[in-house]
CSV table of C-alpha atoms in Angstrom, one decimal:
chain,number,residue,atom,x,y,z
A,493,MET,CA,140.5,65.4,52.6
A,494,ARG,CA,142.0,68.9,53.3
A,495,LYS,CA,139.2,69.7,55.7
A,496,GLY,CA,139.8,66.5,57.6
A,497,ILE,CA,143.5,67.4,57.9
A,498,ILE,CA,142.7,70.9,59.2
A,499,GLN,CA,140.3,69.5,61.8
A,500,THR,CA,143.0,67.0,62.9
A,501,LEU,CA,145.6,69.7,63.2
A,502,LYS,CA,143.2,71.8,65.2
A,503,PHE,CA,142.5,68.9,67.6
A,504,VAL,CA,146.2,68.2,68.1
A,505,ALA,CA,147.0,72.0,68.6
A,506,PHE,CA,144.2,72.5,71.2
A,507,LEU,CA,145.2,69.3,72.9
A,508,ALA,CA,148.8,70.3,73.0
A,509,VAL,CA,147.8,73.6,74.6
A,510,GLY,CA,145.7,71.7,77.2
A,511,ILE,CA,148.6,69.4,78.0
A,512,LEU,CA,150.9,72.4,78.4
A,513,LEU,CA,148.4,74.0,80.8
A,514,LEU,CA,148.1,70.7,82.7
A,515,TRP,CA,151.9,70.7,83.1
A,516,PHE,CA,151.8,74.2,84.5
A,517,ALA,CA,149.0,73.1,86.9
A,518,PHE,CA,150.8,70.0,88.1
A,519,ARG,CA,154.4,71.0,88.2
A,520,ASN,CA,156.2,71.1,91.6
A,521,VAL,CA,153.3,69.1,93.1
A,522,ASP,CA,153.6,66.4,95.8
A,523,PHE,CA,151.9,63.6,93.9
A,524,GLN,CA,151.9,61.4,97.0
A,525,ARG,CA,149.8,64.0,98.9
A,526,LEU,CA,147.6,64.5,95.9
A,527,LYS,CA,147.0,60.8,95.6
A,528,ALA,CA,146.2,60.6,99.4
A,529,ASP,CA,143.7,63.4,99.0
A,530,LEU,CA,141.9,61.7,96.2
A,531,LYS,CA,142.0,58.3,98.0
A,532,GLU,CA,140.4,59.8,101.2
A,533,ALA,CA,137.8,61.9,99.3
A,534,ASP,CA,134.1,61.3,100.0
A,535,TYR,CA,132.9,60.6,96.5
A,536,SER,CA,129.2,60.6,97.5
A,537,TRP,CA,129.2,64.4,97.2
A,538,LEU,CA,130.2,64.1,93.5
A,539,MET,CA,126.9,62.3,92.8
A,540,LEU,CA,125.0,65.3,94.2
A,541,SER,CA,127.2,67.7,92.1
A,542,VAL,CA,126.4,65.7,89.0
A,543,LEU,CA,122.7,65.8,89.9
A,544,PHE,CA,122.8,69.6,90.1
A,545,GLY,CA,124.7,69.6,86.8
A,546,PHE,CA,121.9,67.5,85.2
A,547,PHE,CA,119.3,69.9,86.5
A,548,ALA,CA,121.2,72.8,84.8
A,549,TYR,CA,121.5,70.9,81.5
A,550,VAL,CA,117.8,70.1,81.4
A,551,SER,CA,116.9,73.7,82.3
A,552,ARG,CA,119.3,74.9,79.6
A,553,ALA,CA,117.5,72.6,77.0
A,554,ARG,CA,114.1,74.0,78.0
A,555,ARG,CA,115.5,77.6,77.8
A,556,TRP,CA,116.7,76.8,74.3
A,557,VAL,CA,113.2,75.7,73.3
A,558,LEU,CA,111.9,79.1,74.4
A,559,LEU,CA,114.3,80.8,72.1
A,560,ILE,CA,113.4,78.6,69.2
A,561,ASN,CA,109.6,78.9,69.5
A,562,PRO,CA,109.4,82.5,68.2
A,563,LEU,CA,110.9,81.2,64.9
A,564,GLY,CA,107.7,79.1,64.4
A,565,PHE,CA,109.2,75.8,65.4
A,566,HIS,CA,108.3,73.8,68.5
A,567,PRO,CA,111.0,71.1,69.2
A,568,SER,CA,110.6,68.8,72.3
A,569,THR,CA,112.6,69.6,75.4
A,570,ARG,CA,113.8,65.9,75.2
A,571,ASN,CA,115.3,66.2,71.7
A,572,SER,CA,116.7,69.6,72.7
A,573,PHE,CA,118.4,68.0,75.6
A,574,TYR,CA,119.8,65.2,73.5
A,575,ALA,CA,121.2,67.8,71.0
A,576,LEU,CA,122.6,69.9,73.8
A,577,MET,CA,124.5,67.0,75.3
A,578,THR,CA,125.7,65.8,71.9
A,579,GLY,CA,127.2,69.3,71.5
A,580,TYR,CA,128.9,69.1,74.9
A,581,LEU,CA,130.3,65.7,73.8
A,582,ALA,CA,131.7,67.3,70.6
A,583,ASN,CA,133.4,70.0,72.7
A,584,LEU,CA,135.6,67.2,74.2
A,585,ALA,CA,137.1,66.9,70.7
A,586,LEU,CA,137.3,70.6,69.6
A,587,PRO,CA,136.4,73.7,71.6
A,588,ARG,CA,133.2,75.4,70.5
A,589,ILE,CA,132.4,72.9,67.7
A,590,GLY,CA,129.6,71.7,70.0
A,591,GLU,CA,127.6,74.8,69.3
A,592,ILE,CA,127.4,73.9,65.6
A,593,THR,CA,127.0,70.2,66.4
A,594,ARG,CA,123.9,70.6,68.6
A,595,CYS,CA,122.3,72.9,66.0
A,596,VAL,CA,122.9,70.3,63.2
A,597,ALA,CA,121.6,67.5,65.5
A,598,LEU,CA,118.4,69.3,66.5
A,599,GLY,CA,117.9,70.7,63.0
A,600,LYS,CA,118.0,67.2,61.5
A,601,LYS,CA,115.8,65.7,64.1
A,602,GLU,CA,113.1,68.4,64.2
A,603,LYS,CA,113.4,69.7,60.6
A,604,ILE,CA,114.6,73.2,61.6
A,605,PRO,CA,117.0,75.3,59.5
A,606,VAL,CA,120.4,75.1,61.0
A,607,ASP,CA,121.2,78.7,60.4
A,608,GLN,CA,118.2,79.8,62.4
A,609,LEU,CA,119.3,77.6,65.3
A,610,ILE,CA,122.8,79.0,65.2
A,611,GLY,CA,121.1,82.4,65.7
A,612,THR,CA,119.4,81.2,68.9
A,613,VAL,CA,122.8,79.8,70.2
A,614,VAL,CA,124.4,83.2,69.7
A,615,ILE,CA,121.6,84.8,71.8
A,616,GLU,CA,122.0,82.1,74.4
A,617,ARG,CA,125.8,82.6,74.6
A,618,THR,CA,125.2,86.3,74.9
A,619,ILE,CA,123.0,85.8,77.9
A,620,ASP,CA,125.5,83.4,79.5
A,621,PHE,CA,128.3,86.0,79.0
A,622,LEU,CA,126.1,88.8,80.5
A,623,SER,CA,125.1,86.5,83.4
A,624,LEU,CA,128.7,85.6,84.2
A,625,LEU,CA,129.6,89.3,84.0
A,626,THR,CA,126.8,90.2,86.3
A,627,ILE,CA,127.9,87.6,88.9
A,628,MET,CA,131.5,88.8,88.5
A,629,ILE,CA,130.5,92.4,89.2
A,630,ALA,CA,128.4,91.4,92.2
A,631,LEU,CA,131.3,89.4,93.5
A,632,ILE,CA,133.7,92.3,93.1
A,633,ILE,CA,131.3,94.6,95.0
A,634,THR,CA,130.5,92.1,97.8
A,635,SER,CA,133.8,90.3,98.1
A,636,SER,CA,136.3,92.7,96.6
A,637,ASP,CA,139.1,91.4,98.9
A,638,GLN,CA,138.8,87.9,97.4
A,639,ILE,CA,138.7,88.7,93.8
A,640,GLY,CA,141.0,91.7,94.2
A,641,LEU,CA,143.7,89.6,95.9
A,642,PHE,CA,143.4,86.9,93.2
A,643,LEU,CA,143.7,89.4,90.3
A,644,LYS,CA,146.5,91.2,92.0
A,645,GLU,CA,148.6,88.1,92.7
A,646,SER,CA,147.8,86.2,89.5
A,647,ILE,CA,147.7,89.0,86.9
A,648,LEU,CA,148.6,92.5,88.1
A,649,VAL,CA,151.8,91.8,90.0
A,650,PRO,CA,153.3,89.6,87.2
A,651,ILE,CA,152.4,92.2,84.6
A,652,GLN,CA,153.7,95.0,86.7
A,653,GLN,CA,157.0,93.2,87.1
A,654,GLN,CA,157.3,92.8,83.3
A,655,VAL,CA,156.4,96.5,82.7
A,656,LEU,CA,158.9,97.7,85.2
A,657,SER,CA,161.6,95.6,83.6
A,658,ILE,CA,160.8,97.1,80.2
A,659,PHE,CA,159.7,100.7,80.8
A,660,GLY,CA,161.0,101.4,84.3
A,661,ASN,CA,157.7,103.2,85.3
A,662,THR,CA,154.2,101.9,85.0
A,663,TRP,CA,152.8,105.4,84.1
A,664,ILE,CA,154.5,105.3,80.7
A,665,LEU,CA,152.6,102.2,79.8
A,666,TRP,CA,149.3,103.7,80.9
A,667,VAL,CA,149.9,106.8,78.7
A,668,ILE,CA,150.8,104.5,75.7
A,669,LEU,CA,147.7,102.3,76.3
A,670,PHE,CA,145.5,105.4,76.5
A,671,PHE,CA,146.6,106.9,73.2
A,672,MET,CA,146.5,103.5,71.6
A,673,GLY,CA,142.9,103.0,72.8
A,674,VAL,CA,141.8,106.5,71.6
A,675,THR,CA,143.5,105.9,68.2
A,676,MET,CA,141.9,102.5,67.8
A,677,LEU,CA,138.5,103.7,68.6
A,678,PHE,CA,138.8,106.6,66.1
A,679,LEU,CA,140.0,104.2,63.4
A,680,ILE,CA,137.2,101.7,64.0
A,681,ILE,CA,134.5,104.4,63.8
A,682,ARG,CA,136.2,106.1,60.8
A,683,TYR,CA,136.9,103.0,58.7
A,684,LYS,CA,134.1,100.7,59.9
A,685,LYS,CA,133.0,99.7,56.4
A,686,ASP,CA,136.5,99.0,55.2
A,687,LEU,CA,137.3,97.0,58.4
A,688,ARG,CA,134.2,94.8,57.7
A,689,LYS,CA,136.2,93.3,54.8
A,690,ILE,CA,138.7,91.9,57.3
A,691,ARG,CA,137.5,88.6,58.7
A,692,PHE,CA,138.5,89.4,62.4
A,693,PHE,CA,136.8,92.8,62.5
A,694,SER,CA,133.8,91.4,60.7
A,695,LYS,CA,133.4,88.7,63.3
A,696,MET,CA,133.7,91.3,66.1
A,697,PHE,CA,131.0,93.5,64.6
A,698,ASP,CA,128.8,90.5,64.2
A,699,ILE,CA,129.3,89.5,67.8
A,700,ALA,CA,128.4,93.1,68.9
A,701,ARG,CA,125.3,93.0,66.7
A,702,GLY,CA,124.4,89.6,68.0
A,703,ILE,CA,124.5,90.9,71.6
A,704,ILE,CA,122.2,93.8,70.8
A,705,ASN,CA,119.8,91.6,68.8
A,706,GLY,CA,119.9,89.0,71.5
A,707,LEU,CA,118.7,91.5,74.1
A,708,LYS,CA,116.0,92.7,71.8
A,709,THR,CA,114.8,89.1,71.2
A,710,ILE,CA,114.5,88.4,74.9
A,711,THR,CA,112.3,91.5,75.5
A,712,ASN,CA,110.0,90.2,72.8
A,713,LEU,CA,109.7,86.6,74.1
A,714,LYS,CA,106.1,85.5,74.9
A,715,ARG,CA,107.3,83.5,77.9
A,716,LYS,CA,110.1,85.9,79.0
A,717,TRP,CA,109.5,85.2,82.7
A,718,GLU,CA,110.0,81.5,82.2
A,719,PHE,CA,113.2,82.3,80.3
A,720,ILE,CA,114.4,84.5,83.2
A,721,PHE,CA,113.5,81.7,85.6
A,722,HIS,CA,115.6,79.1,83.7
A,723,THR,CA,118.5,81.5,83.4
A,724,ILE,CA,118.6,82.0,87.2
A,725,PHE,CA,117.9,78.3,87.8
A,726,ILE,CA,120.8,77.3,85.6
A,727,TRP,CA,123.3,79.5,87.5
A,728,VAL,CA,122.0,78.5,90.9
A,729,ASN,CA,122.6,74.9,90.0
A,730,TYR,CA,126.1,75.7,88.6
A,731,THR,CA,126.8,77.3,92.0
A,732,LEU,CA,125.5,74.4,94.0
A,733,MET,CA,127.3,72.0,91.6
A,734,THR,CA,130.6,73.8,92.5
A,735,TRP,CA,129.9,74.1,96.2
A,736,VAL,CA,129.0,70.6,97.2
A,737,VAL,CA,132.3,69.2,96.0
A,738,VAL,CA,134.1,71.1,98.7
A,739,PHE,CA,132.7,68.7,101.2
A,740,SER,CA,134.5,65.8,99.5
A,741,LEU,CA,137.8,66.9,101.0
A,742,GLU,CA,138.5,67.8,104.6
A,743,SER,CA,140.9,70.6,103.4
A,744,THR,CA,138.1,72.4,101.5
A,745,SER,CA,135.1,71.5,103.6
A,746,HIS,CA,135.2,74.9,105.4
A,747,LEU,CA,134.6,76.8,102.2
A,748,THR,CA,131.3,78.7,102.1
A,749,LEU,CA,128.6,79.2,99.4
A,750,GLY,CA,130.1,82.6,98.7
A,751,ASP,CA,133.5,81.0,98.2
A,752,SER,CA,131.9,78.6,95.6
A,753,ILE,CA,130.7,81.7,93.7
A,754,PHE,CA,134.2,82.9,93.5
A,755,LEU,CA,135.3,79.4,92.2
A,756,LEU,CA,132.4,79.4,89.7
A,757,VAL,CA,133.5,82.8,88.3
A,758,ILE,CA,137.2,82.0,87.8
A,759,GLY,CA,136.3,78.4,86.7
A,760,GLY,CA,133.9,79.9,84.1
A,761,LEU,CA,136.7,82.1,82.8
A,762,ALA,CA,139.0,79.1,82.5
A,763,MET,CA,136.3,77.0,80.7
A,764,SER,CA,136.2,79.7,78.0
A,765,ALA,CA,139.9,79.0,77.2
A,766,PRO,CA,140.4,77.6,73.6
A,767,VAL,CA,141.1,74.0,74.9
A,768,GLN,CA,139.0,70.9,75.1
A,769,SER,CA,136.6,71.4,78.1
A,770,GLY,CA,138.9,73.8,79.8
A,771,LEU,CA,141.6,71.1,80.0
A,772,GLY,CA,144.5,72.3,82.2
A,773,ALA,CA,143.2,75.9,82.3
A,774,PHE,CA,140.5,75.0,84.8
A,775,HIS,CA,142.9,73.0,87.0
A,776,TYR,CA,145.5,75.7,87.0
A,777,ILE,CA,143.2,78.7,87.8
A,778,ILE,CA,141.2,76.8,90.5
A,779,ARG,CA,144.5,75.7,92.1
A,780,GLN,CA,145.8,79.3,92.1
A,781,GLY,CA,142.5,80.7,93.3
A,782,LEU,CA,142.3,78.4,96.3
A,783,LEU,CA,146.0,79.0,97.1
A,784,ILE,CA,146.1,82.7,96.9
A,785,VAL,CA,142.7,83.6,98.4
A,786,LYS,CA,142.2,80.8,100.9
A,787,GLY,CA,145.7,79.6,101.5
A,788,ILE,CA,144.8,76.0,100.5
A,789,PRO,CA,147.9,74.0,99.4
A,790,VAL,CA,148.2,73.3,95.7
A,791,GLU,CA,147.8,69.6,96.2
A,792,ASP,CA,144.4,70.1,97.9
A,793,GLY,CA,143.4,72.7,95.4
A,794,LEU,CA,144.2,70.3,92.5
A,795,ALA,CA,142.3,67.5,94.2
A,796,TYR,CA,139.2,69.7,94.3
A,797,ALA,CA,139.7,70.8,90.7
A,798,LEU,CA,140.1,67.1,89.6
A,799,LEU,CA,137.0,66.0,91.4
A,800,THR,CA,134.9,68.9,90.1
A,801,HIS,CA,136.1,68.8,86.5
A,802,GLU,CA,136.5,65.1,85.9
A,803,SER,CA,133.1,64.2,87.5
A,804,GLN,CA,131.4,66.5,85.1
A,805,LEU,CA,133.5,65.4,82.2
A,806,ILE,CA,132.7,61.7,82.8
A,807,PHE,CA,129.0,62.7,83.1
A,808,VAL,CA,129.1,64.6,79.8
A,809,ALA,CA,131.0,61.7,78.1
A,810,ILE,CA,128.4,59.1,79.2
A,811,VAL,CA,125.2,61.1,78.7
A,812,GLY,CA,126.5,62.8,75.6
A,813,THR,CA,127.3,59.4,74.0
A,814,ILE,CA,123.8,58.1,74.8
A,815,SER,CA,122.2,61.3,73.6
A,816,PHE,CA,124.2,61.1,70.3
A,817,PHE,CA,122.7,57.7,69.5
A,818,LEU,CA,119.2,58.7,70.6
A,819,ILE,CA,119.0,61.8,68.6
A,820,PHE,CA,120.5,60.3,65.4
A,821,LYS,CA,118.5,57.1,65.8
A,822,ARG,CA,116.2,56.7,62.8
A,823,HIS,CA,112.6,55.8,63.4
A,824,PRO,CA,110.4,54.0,60.9
A,825,LYS,CA,108.3,57.1,60.4
A,826,ASP,CA,111.4,59.1,59.6
A,827,GLU,CA,112.3,56.7,56.9
A,828,ILE,CA,108.8,56.9,55.4
A,829,THR,CA,108.9,60.7,55.2
């Protein structure tokens, strides 16, 4: 009873944050123009975007199998795909609950201990984080003007204005942050064992250890080149999935493949926000990115964000629901055993 109440409160809280972010994204917007953009959009490009998304999900399922095999289990790629999509469906209710859900789904179907599957998901997420970080660094090096302008206008300038209003000079803040950083690093090293007793720090240490162990696991994979191939293939499809949608709107049809990588990076950061499927956060950050870097009006930017986000959301809702019934469907042989 208590657990159900807590889950309900979490759902309402995350949804409230998402609605607030949506309000930020859509405030002061000309809805007539936005409506006209969506009405005139070429929706055939969305089908291609969804197809690239499907390729990425299948590849992700196969990559998950490669991580599970060293544990001594050999689940089918089909069941792994069903479990993966069931997890994405669960994320529509609560952020990150899908990671546990897909492990439970596949564990029950393939008779694999859930705790071992969770370990593979930690490794997978570590690789995703490092992949996005690598793409971000490459983007900063090759297109520093784009990402630099976005960071400056969206983050640095607003922070600088707040700092000046409080301290009068930015150098004072840097001195304070420097000493705080040194002090915090010293305390973490000195009292590491004691800090482990605190849940937050224990989780941070576990994440750091998970990243290190994840990298070690990949180097020991028997089919490491297939794993690397699928990792690259997944992000290539994510990029294409993001890019083809620009051709749906006349106002964004001039954007290049390089521009889509920029959108992929900032969109990926937004999807990590603690709200259901990046609700609101994705729309706001994409709108701001297109406005600041490309000078595209907010209505056109929001139209692009809606087409990209909602097409994938609908796909996940449909395929995730089908996958849920398929993976939890009981077969006669399961009942016998």
